[in-house]
Amino acid sequence: MFFALRASIFTIFKISIPYLVKKICLLCSLVNIYLKIFMKNVLVIGSTGQIGSELTRELRKRYGNDNIVAGFIKGAEPTGELKETGPAAEADVTNPEMIANVVKKHNVDTIYNLAALLSVVAENKPRLAWKIGVDGLWNILEVARENGCAVFTPSSIGSFGPSTPRVLTPQDTVQRPGTIYGVSKVTTELLSDYYFKKYGVDTRSVRFPGLISYVTPPGGGTTDYAVDIYYAAVRGEEFVCPIKKGTLMDMMYMPDGLHAAISLMEADPSRLKHRNGFNIASMSFDPEKIYQTIKRYKPDFKMVYDVDPLKQGIADSWPDCLDDSAAREEWDWRPQFDLDSMTVDMLKNLERKLK
Ligand code: SER
């Protein structure tokens, strides 16, 4: 009876079994792609920091408020919109049990690990920089291995050093940084690659340039001047620049940085020849160039120099501009903002914020 019915359905609708199997497979892979893209459960470690505060908001817009857990440490609890729009949990990278419990409780499949000290602070607290950046990552990778999570960990232009080619720094090149920040970033790249190769943990990262944003200020980085200069311009204050004229560094507007992190984590793994970490770039400038760009919109703005030897030493050891062709080829990386469009947006938003 069943076979007769099945035979007549196939004859009436003129469908063969291989055809049906093909259609079911297609449907399953579409559902799979949908689940992968739209149904993530994400833990953002360091959700109240410079990148984390905006990344958490962006991920909530994309995957739904309830699916994004804002991880924080004591003393840096989420407030305002970050607190009200979704779940939050204490997630200290130096405490592996705590991370494992959060991952299990919220069924987390992707971890954005943003816990790190920036370059200048790290120079003053090298052991703490290592404890958070490297031991912390190790804890996260172990939790990820046991619970099948993907892990994003930012690397930086600081992972390069004075012996690296300065101009159009290649994707694969010398990485002998002279700062503890850089040493820990190279280590996180290598450790992440190791966990991918040895255990199949889906680790990915980008080498962020200086990130510029009007939302949460950075704390203790060499590239911070490129954020501070906008605050001074909008407040009508003279800006004292700690970095010498002529010092080129890669910089990026935060929306492009967020887009880079999210699109790399969504990228088709079969296209990725690299993993940790991709060079990304959108603009490179020195203090004079950003000053002149701001002056076009704020003609009375004044800048003077008072060079900070620690910051200048770090900046001098970093590349002028990176070659990001691997990211462009392997996951279609394209920035949206240049110095001029970023300046217009920064000034507009800071005028509103500081009113
Ligand atoms: N913004 C970082 C710093 O200056 C570099 O990635 O420390």
mmCIF file of C-alpha atoms and ligand atoms in Angstrom:
data_model
loop_
_atom_site.group_PDB
_atom_site.id
_atom_site.type_symbol
_atom_site.label_atom_id
_atom_site.label_comp_id
_atom_site.label_asym_id
_atom_site.label_seq_id
_atom_site.Cartn_x
_atom_site.Cartn_y
_atom_site.Cartn_z
ATOM 1 C CA MET A 1 0.000 0.000 0.000
ATOM 2 C CA PHE A 2 2.760 2.494 1.085
ATOM 3 C CA PHE A 3 4.907 1.580 -1.922
ATOM 4 C CA ALA A 4 1.965 1.964 -4.299
ATOM 5 C CA LEU A 5 1.122 5.393 -2.845
ATOM 6 C CA ARG A 6 4.763 6.508 -3.019
ATOM 7 C CA ALA A 7 5.033 5.279 -6.637
ATOM 8 C CA SER A 8 1.913 7.195 -7.646
ATOM 9 C CA ILE A 9 3.116 10.452 -5.938
ATOM 10 C CA PHE A 10 6.399 10.242 -7.784
ATOM 11 C CA THR A 11 4.616 9.497 -11.109
ATOM 12 C CA ILE A 12 1.979 12.235 -10.709
ATOM 13 C CA PHE A 13 4.488 14.958 -9.721
ATOM 14 C CA LYS A 14 7.165 13.590 -12.052
ATOM 15 C CA ILE A 15 9.864 13.639 -9.355
ATOM 16 C CA SER A 16 12.619 11.121 -8.909
ATOM 17 C CA ILE A 17 14.243 10.067 -5.619
ATOM 18 C CA PRO A 18 17.669 11.636 -6.471
ATOM 19 C CA TYR A 19 15.828 14.893 -7.321
ATOM 20 C CA LEU A 20 14.034 14.827 -3.976
ATOM 21 C CA VAL A 21 17.261 14.059 -2.076
ATOM 22 C CA LYS A 22 18.989 16.973 -3.834
ATOM 23 C CA LYS A 23 16.176 19.357 -2.848
ATOM 24 C CA ILE A 24 16.224 18.177 0.783
ATOM 25 C CA CYS A 25 20.018 18.659 0.924
ATOM 26 C CA LEU A 26 19.665 22.167 -0.491
ATOM 27 C CA LEU A 27 16.987 22.994 2.077
ATOM 28 C CA CYS A 28 19.154 21.611 4.909
ATOM 29 C CA SER A 29 22.175 23.656 3.833
ATOM 30 C CA LEU A 30 20.017 26.800 3.569
ATOM 31 C CA VAL A 31 18.671 26.158 7.091
ATOM 32 C CA ASN A 32 22.241 25.545 8.243
ATOM 33 C CA ILE A 33 23.476 28.812 6.699
ATOM 34 C CA TYR A 34 20.511 30.626 8.256
ATOM 35 C CA LEU A 35 21.248 29.147 11.696
ATOM 36 C CA LYS A 36 24.939 29.964 11.357
ATOM 37 C CA ILE A 37 24.331 33.576 10.381
ATOM 38 C CA PHE A 38 21.220 34.491 12.290
ATOM 39 C CA MET A 39 21.049 32.255 15.346
ATOM 40 C CA LYS A 40 24.325 32.868 17.096
ATOM 41 C CA ASN A 41 24.763 32.867 20.859
ATOM 42 C CA VAL A 42 27.662 35.184 21.470
ATOM 43 C CA LEU A 43 29.708 36.097 24.525
ATOM 44 C CA VAL A 44 31.531 39.427 24.269
ATOM 45 C CA ILE A 45 34.368 39.461 26.795
ATOM 46 C CA GLY A 46 35.289 43.066 27.616
ATOM 47 C CA SER A 47 31.879 44.385 26.548
ATOM 48 C CA THR A 48 32.300 47.725 28.312
ATOM 49 C CA GLY A 49 35.625 48.605 26.680
ATOM 50 C CA GLN A 50 36.371 50.745 23.631
ATOM 51 C CA ILE A 51 35.542 48.057 21.044
ATOM 52 C CA GLY A 52 33.266 45.897 23.205
ATOM 53 C CA SER A 53 30.665 48.554 23.977
ATOM 54 C CA GLU A 54 29.984 49.161 20.284
ATOM 55 C CA LEU A 55 30.475 45.579 19.125
ATOM 56 C CA THR A 56 27.917 44.289 21.636
ATOM 57 C CA ARG A 57 25.356 46.811 20.378
ATOM 58 C CA GLU A 58 26.081 45.900 16.734
ATOM 59 C CA LEU A 59 25.851 42.146 17.397
ATOM 60 C CA ARG A 60 22.535 42.622 19.231
ATOM 61 C CA LYS A 61 21.149 44.477 16.204
ATOM 62 C CA ARG A 62 22.282 41.648 13.971
ATOM 63 C CA TYR A 63 21.500 38.472 15.937
ATOM 64 C CA GLY A 64 18.892 39.658 18.460
ATOM 65 C CA ASN A 65 19.300 41.184 21.922
ATOM 66 C CA ASP A 66 18.801 37.961 23.887
ATOM 67 C CA ASN A 67 21.556 36.109 22.014
ATOM 68 C CA ILE A 68 24.420 38.426 22.933
ATOM 69 C CA VAL A 69 25.863 38.223 26.443
ATOM 70 C CA ALA A 70 27.760 41.304 27.602
ATOM 71 C CA GLY A 71 30.735 39.890 29.539
ATOM 72 C CA PHE A 72 32.282 42.206 32.120
ATOM 73 C CA ILE A 73 34.679 42.269 35.057
ATOM 74 C CA LYS A 74 34.003 43.704 38.518
ATOM 75 C CA GLY A 75 34.340 47.479 38.448
ATOM 76 C CA ALA A 76 33.459 47.693 34.738
ATOM 77 C CA GLU A 77 29.809 46.592 34.803
ATOM 78 C CA PRO A 78 27.550 47.460 31.848
ATOM 79 C CA THR A 79 25.312 50.480 32.325
ATOM 80 C CA GLY A 80 22.590 52.232 30.305
ATOM 81 C CA GLU A 81 21.658 50.746 26.940
ATOM 82 C CA LEU A 82 24.226 47.935 27.206
ATOM 83 C CA LYS A 83 22.716 46.787 30.495
ATOM 84 C CA GLU A 84 19.093 47.223 29.500
ATOM 85 C CA THR A 85 19.054 45.641 26.051
ATOM 86 C CA GLY A 86 20.305 42.133 26.774
ATOM 87 C CA PRO A 87 21.897 39.588 29.106
ATOM 88 C CA ALA A 88 25.128 40.330 30.961
ATOM 89 C CA ALA A 89 27.475 38.108 32.969
ATOM 90 C CA GLU A 90 30.691 38.463 34.878
ATOM 91 C CA ALA A 91 33.333 36.904 32.607
ATOM 92 C CA ASP A 92 36.885 37.367 33.846
ATOM 93 C CA VAL A 93 39.448 35.805 31.477
ATOM 94 C CA THR A 94 41.730 34.972 34.388
ATOM 95 C CA ASN A 95 39.007 32.682 35.794
ATOM 96 C CA PRO A 96 38.458 29.720 33.417
ATOM 97 C CA GLU A 97 35.604 28.169 35.501
ATOM 98 C CA MET A 98 33.706 31.442 35.362
ATOM 99 C CA ILE A 99 34.055 31.608 31.553
ATOM 100 C CA ALA A 100 33.014 27.934 31.210
ATOM 101 C CA ASN A 101 29.916 28.499 33.355
ATOM 102 C CA VAL A 102 28.797 31.517 31.303
ATOM 103 C CA VAL A 103 29.371 29.600 28.043
ATOM 104 C CA LYS A 104 27.313 26.618 29.289
ATOM 105 C CA LYS A 105 24.533 28.695 30.848
ATOM 106 C CA HIS A 106 23.959 30.773 27.712
ATOM 107 C CA ASN A 107 24.741 28.011 25.215
ATOM 108 C CA VAL A 108 27.438 30.222 23.685
ATOM 109 C CA ASP A 109 28.856 29.229 20.284
ATOM 110 C CA THR A 110 31.009 32.303 19.534
ATOM 111 C CA ILE A 111 33.316 34.265 21.829
ATOM 112 C CA TYR A 112 34.632 37.724 20.988
ATOM 113 C CA ASN A 113 37.606 38.019 23.309
ATOM 114 C CA LEU A 114 38.342 41.726 23.689
ATOM 115 C CA ALA A 115 40.150 41.619 27.031
ATOM 116 C CA ALA A 116 43.573 43.267 26.676
ATOM 117 C CA LEU A 117 45.662 46.201 27.843
ATOM 118 C CA LEU A 118 46.605 48.776 25.192
ATOM 119 C CA SER A 119 50.248 49.392 24.281
ATOM 120 C CA VAL A 120 51.227 52.241 26.623
ATOM 121 C CA VAL A 121 49.520 50.765 29.708
ATOM 122 C CA ALA A 122 51.011 47.359 28.885
ATOM 123 C CA GLU A 123 54.550 48.831 28.873
ATOM 124 C CA ASN A 124 53.939 49.950 32.458
ATOM 125 C CA LYS A 125 52.303 46.665 33.545
ATOM 126 C CA PRO A 126 53.954 43.942 31.446
ATOM 127 C CA ARG A 127 53.029 40.975 33.669
ATOM 128 C CA LEU A 128 49.397 42.008 33.813
ATOM 129 C CA ALA A 129 49.391 42.481 30.019
ATOM 130 C CA TRP A 130 50.618 38.893 29.631
ATOM 131 C CA LYS A 131 48.212 37.515 32.247
ATOM 132 C CA ILE A 132 45.181 39.039 30.523
ATOM 133 C CA GLY A 133 46.289 38.816 26.902
ATOM 134 C CA VAL A 134 48.007 35.436 26.783
ATOM 135 C CA ASP A 135 47.005 33.381 29.857
ATOM 136 C CA GLY A 136 43.477 34.771 29.467
ATOM 137 C CA LEU A 137 43.324 33.663 25.845
ATOM 138 C CA TRP A 138 44.598 30.217 26.812
ATOM 139 C CA ASN A 139 41.724 29.905 29.293
ATOM 140 C CA ILE A 140 39.237 30.945 26.617
ATOM 141 C CA LEU A 141 40.648 28.566 24.020
ATOM 142 C CA GLU A 142 40.354 25.645 26.450
ATOM 143 C CA VAL A 143 36.708 26.525 27.151
ATOM 144 C CA ALA A 144 36.145 26.900 23.389
ATOM 145 C CA ARG A 145 37.723 23.493 22.717
ATOM 146 C CA GLU A 146 35.520 21.793 25.298
ATOM 147 C CA ASN A 147 32.325 23.559 24.243
ATOM 148 C CA GLY A 148 32.761 23.866 20.467
ATOM 149 C CA CYS A 149 32.960 27.684 20.334
ATOM 150 C CA ALA A 150 34.488 29.890 17.650
ATOM 151 C CA VAL A 151 36.855 32.552 19.022
ATOM 152 C CA PHE A 152 37.705 36.047 17.736
ATOM 153 C CA THR A 153 40.735 37.731 19.353
ATOM 154 C CA PRO A 154 42.015 41.063 18.041
ATOM 155 C CA SER A 155 45.638 41.340 17.073
ATOM 156 C CA SER A 156 47.183 44.680 16.161
ATOM 157 C CA ILE A 157 49.579 46.714 14.029
ATOM 158 C CA GLY A 158 51.593 46.452 17.269
ATOM 159 C CA SER A 159 52.382 42.814 16.442
ATOM 160 C CA PHE A 160 54.994 44.178 14.020
ATOM 161 C CA GLY A 161 58.347 45.671 14.978
ATOM 162 C CA PRO A 162 61.258 47.737 13.667
ATOM 163 C CA SER A 163 62.567 44.934 11.405
ATOM 164 C CA THR A 164 59.191 44.579 9.626
ATOM 165 C CA PRO A 165 58.866 46.236 6.182
ATOM 166 C CA ARG A 166 57.261 49.609 7.013
ATOM 167 C CA VAL A 167 55.356 50.404 3.851
ATOM 168 C CA LEU A 168 52.588 48.127 2.624
ATOM 169 C CA THR A 169 53.579 45.624 5.296
ATOM 170 C CA PRO A 170 52.815 42.176 3.836
ATOM 171 C CA GLN A 171 50.353 39.749 5.412
ATOM 172 C CA ASP A 172 53.104 37.211 6.098
ATOM 173 C CA THR A 173 56.303 38.913 7.187
ATOM 174 C CA VAL A 174 58.766 39.450 10.055
ATOM 175 C CA GLN A 175 57.038 39.882 13.449
ATOM 176 C CA ARG A 176 59.653 40.818 16.043
ATOM 177 C CA PRO A 177 57.925 43.566 18.094
ATOM 178 C CA GLY A 178 59.815 45.459 20.779
ATOM 179 C CA THR A 179 56.854 46.058 23.123
ATOM 180 C CA ILE A 180 55.183 43.635 25.540
ATOM 181 C CA TYR A 181 51.909 44.543 23.816
ATOM 182 C CA GLY A 182 53.342 43.338 20.515
ATOM 183 C CA VAL A 183 54.966 40.256 22.041
ATOM 184 C CA SER A 184 51.630 39.231 23.556
ATOM 185 C CA LYS A 185 49.763 39.952 20.278
ATOM 186 C CA VAL A 186 52.149 37.736 18.251
ATOM 187 C CA THR A 187 51.698 35.050 20.902
ATOM 188 C CA THR A 188 47.894 35.279 20.693
ATOM 189 C CA GLU A 189 48.094 34.907 16.907
ATOM 190 C CA LEU A 190 50.313 31.830 17.211
ATOM 191 C CA LEU A 191 48.304 30.278 20.056
ATOM 192 C CA SER A 192 45.069 30.785 18.145
ATOM 193 C CA ASP A 193 46.538 29.164 15.014
ATOM 194 C CA TYR A 194 47.808 26.298 17.178
ATOM 195 C CA TYR A 195 44.362 25.615 18.630
ATOM 196 C CA PHE A 196 42.880 25.664 15.148
ATOM 197 C CA LYS A 197 45.437 23.235 13.725
ATOM 198 C CA LYS A 198 45.653 20.916 16.721
ATOM 199 C CA TYR A 199 42.069 20.882 17.996
ATOM 200 C CA GLY A 200 40.005 22.372 15.173
ATOM 201 C CA VAL A 201 38.880 25.369 17.277
ATOM 202 C CA ASP A 202 37.508 27.962 14.824
ATOM 203 C CA THR A 203 39.851 30.842 15.729
ATOM 204 C CA ARG A 204 40.012 34.033 13.661
ATOM 205 C CA SER A 205 41.503 37.486 14.102
ATOM 206 C CA VAL A 206 42.398 40.784 12.474
ATOM 207 C CA ARG A 207 45.322 43.108 13.133
ATOM 208 C CA PHE A 208 43.487 46.261 14.168
ATOM 209 C CA PRO A 209 44.987 49.671 13.458
ATOM 210 C CA GLY A 210 44.273 52.571 15.826
ATOM 211 C CA LEU A 211 40.484 52.593 16.202
ATOM 212 C CA ILE A 212 38.743 55.959 16.244
ATOM 213 C CA SER A 213 35.317 56.419 17.779
ATOM 214 C CA TYR A 214 33.129 58.999 19.501
ATOM 215 C CA VAL A 215 31.425 56.470 21.804
ATOM 216 C CA THR A 216 33.817 54.944 24.369
ATOM 217 C CA PRO A 217 37.290 56.517 24.607
ATOM 218 C CA PRO A 218 40.312 54.196 24.336
ATOM 219 C CA GLY A 219 42.563 53.911 27.385
ATOM 220 C CA GLY A 220 46.335 53.999 27.113
ATOM 221 C CA GLY A 221 47.095 53.312 23.463
ATOM 222 C CA THR A 222 49.755 54.855 21.223
ATOM 223 C CA THR A 223 47.123 55.776 18.631
ATOM 224 C CA ASP A 224 44.795 57.489 21.177
ATOM 225 C CA TYR A 225 45.919 60.949 19.994
ATOM 226 C CA ALA A 226 43.813 60.453 16.865
ATOM 227 C CA VAL A 227 40.695 60.241 19.094
ATOM 228 C CA ASP A 228 41.721 62.951 21.586
ATOM 229 C CA ILE A 229 42.330 65.455 18.785
ATOM 230 C CA TYR A 230 38.614 65.395 17.833
ATOM 231 C CA TYR A 231 37.510 65.990 21.455
ATOM 232 C CA ALA A 232 39.860 69.020 21.647
ATOM 233 C CA ALA A 233 38.601 70.372 18.319
ATOM 234 C CA VAL A 234 34.938 70.126 19.365
ATOM 235 C CA ARG A 235 35.608 71.586 22.829
ATOM 236 C CA GLY A 236 37.425 74.503 21.202
ATOM 237 C CA GLU A 237 40.674 73.667 23.025
ATOM 238 C CA GLU A 238 44.239 73.715 21.738
ATOM 239 C CA PHE A 239 45.453 70.155 21.147
ATOM 240 C CA VAL A 240 48.829 69.075 22.532
ATOM 241 C CA CYS A 241 50.005 66.238 20.300
ATOM 242 C CA PRO A 242 52.221 63.562 21.907
ATOM 243 C CA ILE A 243 53.317 62.109 18.549
ATOM 244 C CA LYS A 244 55.836 63.758 16.189
ATOM 245 C CA LYS A 245 54.889 65.301 12.864
ATOM 246 C CA GLY A 246 55.588 62.817 10.058
ATOM 247 C CA THR A 247 54.843 59.686 12.145
ATOM 248 C CA LEU A 248 52.552 57.568 9.971
ATOM 249 C CA MET A 249 50.299 54.917 11.501
ATOM 250 C CA ASP A 250 47.319 52.942 10.207
ATOM 251 C CA MET A 251 43.988 54.102 11.647
ATOM 252 C CA MET A 252 40.366 53.056 11.170
ATOM 253 C CA TYR A 253 36.916 54.388 11.973
ATOM 254 C CA MET A 254 35.090 52.137 14.456
ATOM 255 C CA PRO A 255 32.178 51.165 12.148
ATOM 256 C CA ASP A 256 34.727 49.636 9.748
ATOM 257 C CA GLY A 257 36.479 47.885 12.652
ATOM 258 C CA LEU A 258 33.200 46.339 13.855
ATOM 259 C CA HIS A 259 32.293 45.320 10.333
ATOM 260 C CA ALA A 260 35.715 43.646 9.957
ATOM 261 C CA ALA A 261 35.296 41.575 13.121
ATOM 262 C CA ILE A 262 31.752 40.449 12.331
ATOM 263 C CA SER A 263 32.283 39.716 8.650
ATOM 264 C CA LEU A 264 35.452 37.726 9.338
ATOM 265 C CA MET A 265 33.542 35.591 11.867
ATOM 266 C CA GLU A 266 30.777 35.042 9.289
ATOM 267 C CA ALA A 267 33.200 34.304 6.433
ATOM 268 C CA ASP A 268 33.106 30.998 4.587
ATOM 269 C CA PRO A 269 35.879 28.959 6.292
ATOM 270 C CA SER A 270 36.747 27.145 3.074
ATOM 271 C CA ARG A 271 38.008 30.461 1.608
ATOM 272 C CA LEU A 272 40.317 31.260 4.543
ATOM 273 C CA LYS A 273 43.976 30.544 3.831
ATOM 274 C CA HIS A 274 44.957 32.631 6.858
ATOM 275 C CA ARG A 275 43.263 32.801 10.245
ATOM 276 C CA ASN A 276 45.223 34.689 12.903
ATOM 277 C CA GLY A 277 45.483 37.466 12.062
ATOM 278 C CA PHE A 278 44.531 39.328 8.926
ATOM 279 C CA ASN A 279 46.048 42.706 8.025
ATOM 280 C CA ILE A 280 43.224 45.226 7.573
ATOM 281 C CA ALA A 281 43.637 48.866 6.565
ATOM 282 C CA SER A 282 41.592 51.882 5.601
ATOM 283 C CA MET A 283 43.689 55.034 6.161
ATOM 284 C CA SER A 284 47.187 56.002 7.226
ATOM 285 C CA PHE A 285 48.100 59.502 8.400
ATOM 286 C CA ASP A 286 50.460 61.523 10.589
ATOM 287 C CA PRO A 287 49.368 64.169 13.150
ATOM 288 C CA GLU A 288 49.718 66.989 10.611
ATOM 289 C CA LYS A 289 47.378 65.351 8.111
ATOM 290 C CA ILE A 290 44.558 64.708 10.607
ATOM 291 C CA TYR A 291 45.034 68.245 11.997
ATOM 292 C CA GLN A 292 44.732 69.792 8.526
ATOM 293 C CA THR A 293 41.644 67.684 7.781
ATOM 294 C CA ILE A 294 39.921 68.818 11.004
ATOM 295 C CA LYS A 295 40.957 72.436 10.314
ATOM 296 C CA ARG A 296 38.932 72.374 7.093
ATOM 297 C CA TYR A 297 35.800 72.130 9.280
ATOM 298 C CA LYS A 298 37.163 73.991 12.335
ATOM 299 C CA PRO A 299 39.368 76.771 10.905
ATOM 300 C CA ASP A 300 40.317 78.185 14.338
ATOM 301 C CA PHE A 301 41.544 74.861 15.695
ATOM 302 C CA LYS A 302 45.166 74.933 16.995
ATOM 303 C CA MET A 303 47.628 72.088 17.570
ATOM 304 C CA VAL A 304 51.065 72.152 19.217
ATOM 305 C CA TYR A 305 53.529 69.328 19.820
ATOM 306 C CA ASP A 306 54.846 67.954 23.117
ATOM 307 C CA VAL A 307 56.243 64.577 22.157
ATOM 308 C CA ASP A 308 55.895 61.730 24.666
ATOM 309 C CA PRO A 309 59.069 59.609 24.338
ATOM 310 C CA LEU A 310 57.332 56.333 25.329
ATOM 311 C CA LYS A 311 54.509 56.777 22.813
ATOM 312 C CA GLN A 312 56.886 58.042 20.111
ATOM 313 C CA GLY A 313 59.217 55.069 20.620
ATOM 314 C CA ILE A 314 56.302 52.653 20.215
ATOM 315 C CA ALA A 315 54.926 54.496 17.168
ATOM 316 C CA ASP A 316 58.368 54.529 15.518
ATOM 317 C CA SER A 317 58.555 50.744 15.797
ATOM 318 C CA TRP A 318 55.215 50.193 14.014
ATOM 319 C CA PRO A 319 54.556 50.092 10.265
ATOM 320 C CA ASP A 320 53.384 53.131 8.263
ATOM 321 C CA CYS A 321 50.652 51.220 6.423
ATOM 322 C CA LEU A 322 49.632 47.587 5.988
ATOM 323 C CA ASP A 323 48.860 45.645 2.832
ATOM 324 C CA ASP A 324 45.397 44.158 3.408
ATOM 325 C CA SER A 325 45.028 42.249 0.133
ATOM 326 C CA ALA A 326 44.717 38.827 1.857
ATOM 327 C CA ALA A 327 41.636 40.041 3.789
ATOM 328 C CA ARG A 328 40.196 41.506 0.581
ATOM 329 C CA GLU A 329 40.704 38.225 -1.292
ATOM 330 C CA GLU A 330 39.733 35.719 1.411
ATOM 331 C CA TRP A 331 36.660 37.366 2.961
ATOM 332 C CA ASP A 332 35.901 40.413 0.810
ATOM 333 C CA TRP A 333 37.107 43.015 3.307
ATOM 334 C CA ARG A 334 36.355 46.588 2.122
ATOM 335 C CA PRO A 335 36.428 49.653 4.404
ATOM 336 C CA GLN A 336 33.773 52.365 3.986
ATOM 337 C CA PHE A 337 35.425 55.392 5.611
ATOM 338 C CA ASP A 338 38.433 57.502 4.662
ATOM 339 C CA LEU A 339 39.958 60.323 6.725
ATOM 340 C CA ASP A 340 37.602 62.952 5.343
ATOM 341 C CA SER A 341 34.314 61.042 5.738
ATOM 342 C CA MET A 342 35.385 59.886 9.219
ATOM 343 C CA THR A 343 36.189 63.475 10.238
ATOM 344 C CA VAL A 344 32.759 64.726 9.132
ATOM 345 C CA ASP A 345 31.026 61.942 11.086
ATOM 346 C CA MET A 346 33.222 62.288 14.200
ATOM 347 C CA LEU A 347 32.725 66.052 14.414
ATOM 348 C CA LYS A 348 28.954 65.769 13.891
ATOM 349 C CA ASN A 349 28.547 63.090 16.563
ATOM 350 C CA LEU A 350 30.904 64.697 19.080
ATOM 351 C CA GLU A 351 29.135 68.073 18.711
ATOM 352 C CA ARG A 352 25.945 66.258 19.704
ATOM 353 C CA LYS A 353 27.571 64.268 22.518
ATOM 354 C CA LEU A 354 29.466 67.153 24.148
ATOM 355 C CA LYS A 355 26.662 69.721 23.854
HETATM 356 N N1 SER B 1 45.378 51.149 19.387
HETATM 357 C C1 SER B 1 46.416 50.270 19.833
HETATM 358 C C2 SER B 1 47.362 50.991 20.707
HETATM 359 O O1 SER B 1 47.667 52.120 20.382
HETATM 360 C C3 SER B 1 47.162 49.664 18.679
HETATM 361 O O2 SER B 1 46.443 48.609 18.134
HETATM 362 O O3 SER B 1 47.818 50.457 21.663
#
